[in-house]
Coordinates of C-alpha atoms in Angstrom, one line a residue:
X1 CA -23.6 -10.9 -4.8
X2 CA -23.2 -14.6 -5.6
X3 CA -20.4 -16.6 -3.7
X4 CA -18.5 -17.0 -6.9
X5 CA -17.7 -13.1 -6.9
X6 CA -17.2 -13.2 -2.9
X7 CA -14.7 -15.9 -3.4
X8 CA -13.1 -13.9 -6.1
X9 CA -12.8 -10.5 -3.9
X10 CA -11.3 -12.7 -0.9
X11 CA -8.7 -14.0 -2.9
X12 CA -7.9 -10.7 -4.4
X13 CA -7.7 -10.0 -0.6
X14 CA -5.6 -13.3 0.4
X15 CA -2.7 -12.4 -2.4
X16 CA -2.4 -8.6 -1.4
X17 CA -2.4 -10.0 2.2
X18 CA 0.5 -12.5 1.6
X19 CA 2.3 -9.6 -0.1
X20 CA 2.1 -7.5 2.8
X21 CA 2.7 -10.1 5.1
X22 CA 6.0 -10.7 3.5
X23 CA 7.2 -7.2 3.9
X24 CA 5.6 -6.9 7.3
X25 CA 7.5 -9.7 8.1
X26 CA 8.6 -9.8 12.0
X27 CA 6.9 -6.5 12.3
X28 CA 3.9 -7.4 13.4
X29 CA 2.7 -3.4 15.1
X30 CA 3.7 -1.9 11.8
X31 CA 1.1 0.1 10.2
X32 CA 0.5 -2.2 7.3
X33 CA 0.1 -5.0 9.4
X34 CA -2.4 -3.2 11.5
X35 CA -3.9 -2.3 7.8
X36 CA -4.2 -5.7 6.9
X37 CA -5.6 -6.5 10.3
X38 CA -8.3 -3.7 10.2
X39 CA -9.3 -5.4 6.6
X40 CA -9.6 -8.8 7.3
X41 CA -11.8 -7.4 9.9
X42 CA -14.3 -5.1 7.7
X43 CA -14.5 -8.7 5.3
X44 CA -14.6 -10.6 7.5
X45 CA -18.6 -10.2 7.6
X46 CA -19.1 -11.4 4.0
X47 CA -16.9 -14.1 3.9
X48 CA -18.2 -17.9 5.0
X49 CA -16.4 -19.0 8.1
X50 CA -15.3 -21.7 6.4
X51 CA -13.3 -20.1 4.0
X52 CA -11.8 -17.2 6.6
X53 CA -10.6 -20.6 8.5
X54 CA -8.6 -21.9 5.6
X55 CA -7.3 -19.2 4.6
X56 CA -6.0 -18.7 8.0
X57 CA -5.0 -21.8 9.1
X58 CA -3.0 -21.1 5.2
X59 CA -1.5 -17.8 6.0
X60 CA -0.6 -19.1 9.8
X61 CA 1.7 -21.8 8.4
X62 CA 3.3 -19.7 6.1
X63 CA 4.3 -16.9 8.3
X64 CA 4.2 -18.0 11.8
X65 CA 5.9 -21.3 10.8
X66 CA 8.9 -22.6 9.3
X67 CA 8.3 -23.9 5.6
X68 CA 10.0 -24.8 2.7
X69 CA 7.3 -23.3 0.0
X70 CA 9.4 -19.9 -0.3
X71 CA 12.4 -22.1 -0.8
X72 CA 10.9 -24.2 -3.5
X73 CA 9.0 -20.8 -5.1
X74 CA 12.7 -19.4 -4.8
X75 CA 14.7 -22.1 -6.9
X76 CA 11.7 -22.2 -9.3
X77 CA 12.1 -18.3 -10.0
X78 CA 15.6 -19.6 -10.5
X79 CA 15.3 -22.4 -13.0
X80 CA 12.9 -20.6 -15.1
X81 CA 15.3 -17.1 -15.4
X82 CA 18.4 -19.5 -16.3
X83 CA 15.9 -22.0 -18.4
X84 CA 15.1 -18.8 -20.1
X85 CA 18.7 -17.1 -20.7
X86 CA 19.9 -20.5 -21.5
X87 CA 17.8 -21.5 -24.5
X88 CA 17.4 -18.2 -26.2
X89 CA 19.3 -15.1 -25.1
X90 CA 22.5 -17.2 -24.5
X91 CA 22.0 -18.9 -28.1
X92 CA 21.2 -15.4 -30.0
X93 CA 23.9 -13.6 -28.1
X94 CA 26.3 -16.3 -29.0
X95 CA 25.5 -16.0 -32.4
X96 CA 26.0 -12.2 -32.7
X97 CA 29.4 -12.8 -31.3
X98 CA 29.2 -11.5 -27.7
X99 CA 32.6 -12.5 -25.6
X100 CA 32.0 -15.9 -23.6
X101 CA 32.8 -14.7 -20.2
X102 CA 30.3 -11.9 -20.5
X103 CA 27.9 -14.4 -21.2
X104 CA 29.3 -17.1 -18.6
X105 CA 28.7 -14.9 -15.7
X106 CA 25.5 -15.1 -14.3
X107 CA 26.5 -18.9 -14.3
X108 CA 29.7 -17.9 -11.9
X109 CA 27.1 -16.0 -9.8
X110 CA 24.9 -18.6 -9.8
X111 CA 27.3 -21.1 -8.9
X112 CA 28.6 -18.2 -5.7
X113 CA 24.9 -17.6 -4.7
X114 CA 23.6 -21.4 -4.3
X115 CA 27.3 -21.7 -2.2
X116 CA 25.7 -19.0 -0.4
X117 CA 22.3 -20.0 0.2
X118 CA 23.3 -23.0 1.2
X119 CA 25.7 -22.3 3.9
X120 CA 23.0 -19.5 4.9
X121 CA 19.9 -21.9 5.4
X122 CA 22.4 -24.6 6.7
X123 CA 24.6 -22.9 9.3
X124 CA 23.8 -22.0 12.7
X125 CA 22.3 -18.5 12.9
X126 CA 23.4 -18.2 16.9
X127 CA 21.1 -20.5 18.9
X128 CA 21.0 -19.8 22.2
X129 CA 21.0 -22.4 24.5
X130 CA 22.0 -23.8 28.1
X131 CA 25.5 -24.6 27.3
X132 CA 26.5 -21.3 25.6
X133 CA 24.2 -19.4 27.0
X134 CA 26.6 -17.9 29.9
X135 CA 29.7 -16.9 27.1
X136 CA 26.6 -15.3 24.6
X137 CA 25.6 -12.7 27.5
X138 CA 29.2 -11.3 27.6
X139 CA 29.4 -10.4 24.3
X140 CA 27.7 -7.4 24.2
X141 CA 26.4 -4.7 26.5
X142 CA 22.7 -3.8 27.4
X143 CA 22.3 -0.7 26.2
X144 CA 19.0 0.0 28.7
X145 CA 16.7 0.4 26.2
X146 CA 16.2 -1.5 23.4
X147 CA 18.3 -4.5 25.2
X148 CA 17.8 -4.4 28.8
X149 CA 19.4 -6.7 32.1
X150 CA 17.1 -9.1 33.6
X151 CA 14.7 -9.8 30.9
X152 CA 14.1 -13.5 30.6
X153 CA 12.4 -15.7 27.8
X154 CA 9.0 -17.0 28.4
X155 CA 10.0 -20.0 26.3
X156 CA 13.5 -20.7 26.8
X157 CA 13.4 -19.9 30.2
X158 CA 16.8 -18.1 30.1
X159 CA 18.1 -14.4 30.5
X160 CA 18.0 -12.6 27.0
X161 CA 21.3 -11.7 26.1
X162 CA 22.1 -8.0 24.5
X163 CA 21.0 -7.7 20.8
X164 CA 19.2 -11.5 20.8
X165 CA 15.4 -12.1 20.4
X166 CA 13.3 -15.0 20.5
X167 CA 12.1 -16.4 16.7
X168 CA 8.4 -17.5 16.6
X169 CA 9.6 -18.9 13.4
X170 CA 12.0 -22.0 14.6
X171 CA 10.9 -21.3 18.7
X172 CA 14.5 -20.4 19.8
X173 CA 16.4 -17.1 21.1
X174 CA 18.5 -16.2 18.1
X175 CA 22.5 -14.0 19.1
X176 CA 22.3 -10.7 17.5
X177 CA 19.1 -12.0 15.6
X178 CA 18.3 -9.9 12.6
X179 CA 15.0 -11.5 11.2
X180 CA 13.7 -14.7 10.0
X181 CA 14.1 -15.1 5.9
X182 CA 11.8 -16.8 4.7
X183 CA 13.5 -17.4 1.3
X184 CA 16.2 -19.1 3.1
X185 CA 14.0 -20.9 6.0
X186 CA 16.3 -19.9 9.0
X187 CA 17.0 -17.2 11.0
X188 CA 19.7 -14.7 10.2
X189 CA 22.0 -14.4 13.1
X190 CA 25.8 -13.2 14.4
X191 CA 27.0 -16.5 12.7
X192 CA 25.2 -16.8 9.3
X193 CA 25.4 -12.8 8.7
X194 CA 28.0 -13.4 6.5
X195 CA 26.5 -15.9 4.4
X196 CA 23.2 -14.1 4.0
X197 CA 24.8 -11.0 3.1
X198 CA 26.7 -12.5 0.2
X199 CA 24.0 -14.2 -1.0
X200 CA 22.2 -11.0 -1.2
X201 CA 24.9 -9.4 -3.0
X202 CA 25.1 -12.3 -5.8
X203 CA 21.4 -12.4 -5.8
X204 CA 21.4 -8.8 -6.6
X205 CA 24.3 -9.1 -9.4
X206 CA 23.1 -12.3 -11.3
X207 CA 19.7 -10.1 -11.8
X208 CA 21.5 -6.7 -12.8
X209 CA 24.0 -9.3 -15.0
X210 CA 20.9 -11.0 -16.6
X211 CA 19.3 -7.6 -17.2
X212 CA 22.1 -5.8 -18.7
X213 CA 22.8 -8.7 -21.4
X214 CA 19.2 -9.3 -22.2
X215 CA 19.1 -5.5 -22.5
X216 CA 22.1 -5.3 -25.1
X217 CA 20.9 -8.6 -27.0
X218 CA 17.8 -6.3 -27.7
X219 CA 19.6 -3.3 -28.8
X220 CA 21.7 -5.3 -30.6
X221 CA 18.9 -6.3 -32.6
X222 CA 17.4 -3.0 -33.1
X223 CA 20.2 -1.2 -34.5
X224 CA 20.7 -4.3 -36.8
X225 CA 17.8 -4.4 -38.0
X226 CA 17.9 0.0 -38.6
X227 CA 14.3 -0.2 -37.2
X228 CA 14.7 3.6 -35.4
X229 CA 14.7 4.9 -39.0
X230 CA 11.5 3.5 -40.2
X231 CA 8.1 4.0 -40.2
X232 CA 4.8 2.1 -39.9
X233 CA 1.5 2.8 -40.9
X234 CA -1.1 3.2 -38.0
X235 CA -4.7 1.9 -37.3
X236 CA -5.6 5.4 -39.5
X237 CA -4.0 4.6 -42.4
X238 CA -1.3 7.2 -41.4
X239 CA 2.4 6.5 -41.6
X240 CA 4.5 7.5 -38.6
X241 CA 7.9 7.3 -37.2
X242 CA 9.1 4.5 -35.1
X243 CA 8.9 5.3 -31.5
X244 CA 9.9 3.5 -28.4
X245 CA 6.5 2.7 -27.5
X246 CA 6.1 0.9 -30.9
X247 CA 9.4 -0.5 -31.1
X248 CA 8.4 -2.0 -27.1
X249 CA 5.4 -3.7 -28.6
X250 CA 7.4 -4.8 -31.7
X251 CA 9.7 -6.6 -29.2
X252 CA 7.2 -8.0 -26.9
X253 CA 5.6 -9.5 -30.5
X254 CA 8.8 -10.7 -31.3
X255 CA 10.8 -12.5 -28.1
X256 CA 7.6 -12.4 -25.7
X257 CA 9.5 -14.2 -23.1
X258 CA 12.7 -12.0 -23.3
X259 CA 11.0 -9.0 -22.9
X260 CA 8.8 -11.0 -20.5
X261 CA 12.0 -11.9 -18.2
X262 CA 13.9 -8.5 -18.5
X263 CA 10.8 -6.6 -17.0
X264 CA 11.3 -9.6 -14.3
X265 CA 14.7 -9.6 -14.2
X266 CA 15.0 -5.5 -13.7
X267 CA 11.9 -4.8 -11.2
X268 CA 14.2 -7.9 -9.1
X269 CA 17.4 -5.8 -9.5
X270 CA 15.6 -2.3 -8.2
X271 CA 14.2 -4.6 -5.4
X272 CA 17.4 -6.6 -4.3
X273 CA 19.4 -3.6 -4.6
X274 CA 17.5 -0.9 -2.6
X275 CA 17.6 -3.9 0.1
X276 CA 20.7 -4.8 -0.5
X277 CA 22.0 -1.1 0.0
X278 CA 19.7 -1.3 3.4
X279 CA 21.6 -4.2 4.5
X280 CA 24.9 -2.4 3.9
X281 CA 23.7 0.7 5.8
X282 CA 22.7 -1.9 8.9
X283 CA 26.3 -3.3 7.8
X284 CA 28.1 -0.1 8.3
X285 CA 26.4 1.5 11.6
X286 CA 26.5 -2.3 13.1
X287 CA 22.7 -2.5 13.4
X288 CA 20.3 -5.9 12.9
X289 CA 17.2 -4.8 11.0
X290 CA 15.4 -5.7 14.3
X291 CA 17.5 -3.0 15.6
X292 CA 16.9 -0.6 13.5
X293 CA 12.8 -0.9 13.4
X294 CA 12.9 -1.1 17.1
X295 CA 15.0 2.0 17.1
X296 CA 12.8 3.7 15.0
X297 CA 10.5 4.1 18.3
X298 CA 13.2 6.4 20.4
X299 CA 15.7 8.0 17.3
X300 CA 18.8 6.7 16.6
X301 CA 22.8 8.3 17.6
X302 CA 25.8 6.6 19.2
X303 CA 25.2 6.6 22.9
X304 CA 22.8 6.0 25.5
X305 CA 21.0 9.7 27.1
X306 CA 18.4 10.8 29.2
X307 CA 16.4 13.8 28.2
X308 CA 16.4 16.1 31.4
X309 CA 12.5 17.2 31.4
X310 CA 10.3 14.1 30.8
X311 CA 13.4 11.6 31.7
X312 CA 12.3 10.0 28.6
X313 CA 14.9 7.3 27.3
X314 CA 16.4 7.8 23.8
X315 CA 17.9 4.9 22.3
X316 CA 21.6 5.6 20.8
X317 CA 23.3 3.0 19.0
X318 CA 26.2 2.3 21.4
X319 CA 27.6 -0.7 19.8
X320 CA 29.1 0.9 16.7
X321 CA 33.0 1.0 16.4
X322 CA 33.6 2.5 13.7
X323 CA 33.0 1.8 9.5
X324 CA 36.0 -0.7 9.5
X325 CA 35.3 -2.4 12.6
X326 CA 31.6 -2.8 12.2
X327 CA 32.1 -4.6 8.8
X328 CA 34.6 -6.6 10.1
X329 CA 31.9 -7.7 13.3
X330 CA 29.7 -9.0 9.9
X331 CA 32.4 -11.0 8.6
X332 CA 34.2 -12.6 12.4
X333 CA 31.4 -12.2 14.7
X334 CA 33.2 -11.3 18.2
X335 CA 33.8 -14.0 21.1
X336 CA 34.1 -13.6 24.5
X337 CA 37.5 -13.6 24.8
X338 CA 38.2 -10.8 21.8
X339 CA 36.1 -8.8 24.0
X340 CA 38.0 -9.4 27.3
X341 CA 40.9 -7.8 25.1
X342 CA 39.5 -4.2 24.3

């Protein structure tokens, strides 16, 4: 085996890592973490040192630092979506007389989701520190076992508060951290929740927008055209009907980068919106997604109980208030003082 084809297998290896990587993000004992691990391991003994350092030294300052490629790979996904809908489906569309605020749209959401990101990567997720450390730890109870009294911060040398957690990312403890989006470079917190959550939600509708006009531009043109009625004559000389796999190739012939970006453009919307329906469930039951994969490790209910035979903890989620009130938490993070009222 020549290095050429070892070098080929290892970066086969380096892109499904980074894949992985990104939904193991934060969860580094998950099984596909330990997967990838166990991998690197087993290639590890045909791969030059060399390269296995790079590569790592790579994959470290992507995922164990903060970084501003995701960012840049983010807005360039972006540009080249709008780039796309601007020059050709907004032109055709426009010509087959579609209404103007359909089409304006995903430039609304567009407009809504860079307020978004913006405020999101800008804000303050809930940085813990010296000064606010002693109103932070009032806010919310320790529930004994996922959040426990006591525990201090090898790094910032301070008491954890309930529901915080220290980022590796940006080397601070983080109030009712969630996780660390890379997409957005900062932390997602009690304070930029909000933010990241509507940016979700545009993210997710400029996609679905973008997909469902492309979609009608290109049945537009199909029942112009009266192609489902015809026939073509096949590699055997044989004439057929039109089906959809043949009227799918026709297309792809036809606007390559349409069909291109509405493959794009829907695989994003399945993505963003299973995600973003996970984020409403964490929404509704007042969880972080730390929370929740923590609690995945002791089952999940509404308050704290010890089983009677083994006196084995199991974790109940004992800071949900109901579907109103835990929304509302998303929206006007509690203080100190709102607490002090209840």
């Amino acid at each position: 085996m020549d290095f050429l084809t070892l070098f080929l297998i290892y970066l086969c290896f380096v892109l499904t890592t980074v894949a992985l990587l990104c939904i193991c993000s934060g969860r580094k004992e998950s099984f596909l973490a330990r997967s990838v691990n166990g991998a690197s391991q087993v290639l590890s003994f045909v791969i030059p040192t060399q390269l296995q350092r790079v590569t790592q030294r790579a994959l470290h300052r992507l995922f164990h630092r903060r970084s501003c490629l995701f960012v840049v790979l983010h807005i360039a996904l972006q540009a080249a979506v709008y780039g796309e809908y601007t020059w050709e489906v907004f032109v055709y569309c426009w010509e087959l007389q579609f209404h103007l605020l359909l089409l304006l749209l995903p430039y609304l959401l567009l407009a809504g989701n860079m307020g978004c990101f913006i405020l999101c990567s800008q804000a303050n997720p809930g940085i813990i520190t010296k000064s606010n450390h002693a109103s932070l730890v009032k806010i919310y109870a320790y529930d004994g076992v996922l959040f426990q009294k006591g525990i201090v911060c090898p790094t910032c040398n301070m008491e954890k508060p309930a529901r915080s957690k220290h980022c590796s990312f940006c080397s601070m403890c983080i109030h009712r951290f969630d996780h660390h989006c890379v997409w957005v470079n900062n932390c997602i917190g009690a304070f930029n929740a909000k933010y990241f959550f509507l940016y979700l939600f545009t993210l997710t509708a400029m996609a679905a927008t973008i997909a469902i006009i492309t979609a009608a531009f290109l049945i537009h043109v199909v029942l112009l055209s009266n192609m489902m009625h015809g026939s073509y004559i096949d590699d055997q000389g044989q004439e057929r009907a039109v089906d959809i796999l043949f009227l799918i190739q026709h297309l792809f012939l036809t606007f390559p980068r349409i069909v291109f970006m509405l493959g794009f453009v829907i695989l994003l919307t399945l993505v963003l919106g299973a995600y973003c329906c996970f984020n409403l469930y964490l929404a509704l039951t007042n969880q972080t997604s730390n929370e929740w994969y923590k609690s995945r490790r002791h089952g999940c209910s509404h308050h704290l109980t010890l089983q009677p035979r083994d006196r084995q903890v199991v974790y109940k989620n004992i800071y949900s208030k109901g579907v109103w009130m835990n929304l509302k938490e998303i929206f006007k993070p509690p203080t100190v003082l709102e607490r002090k009222k209840k």
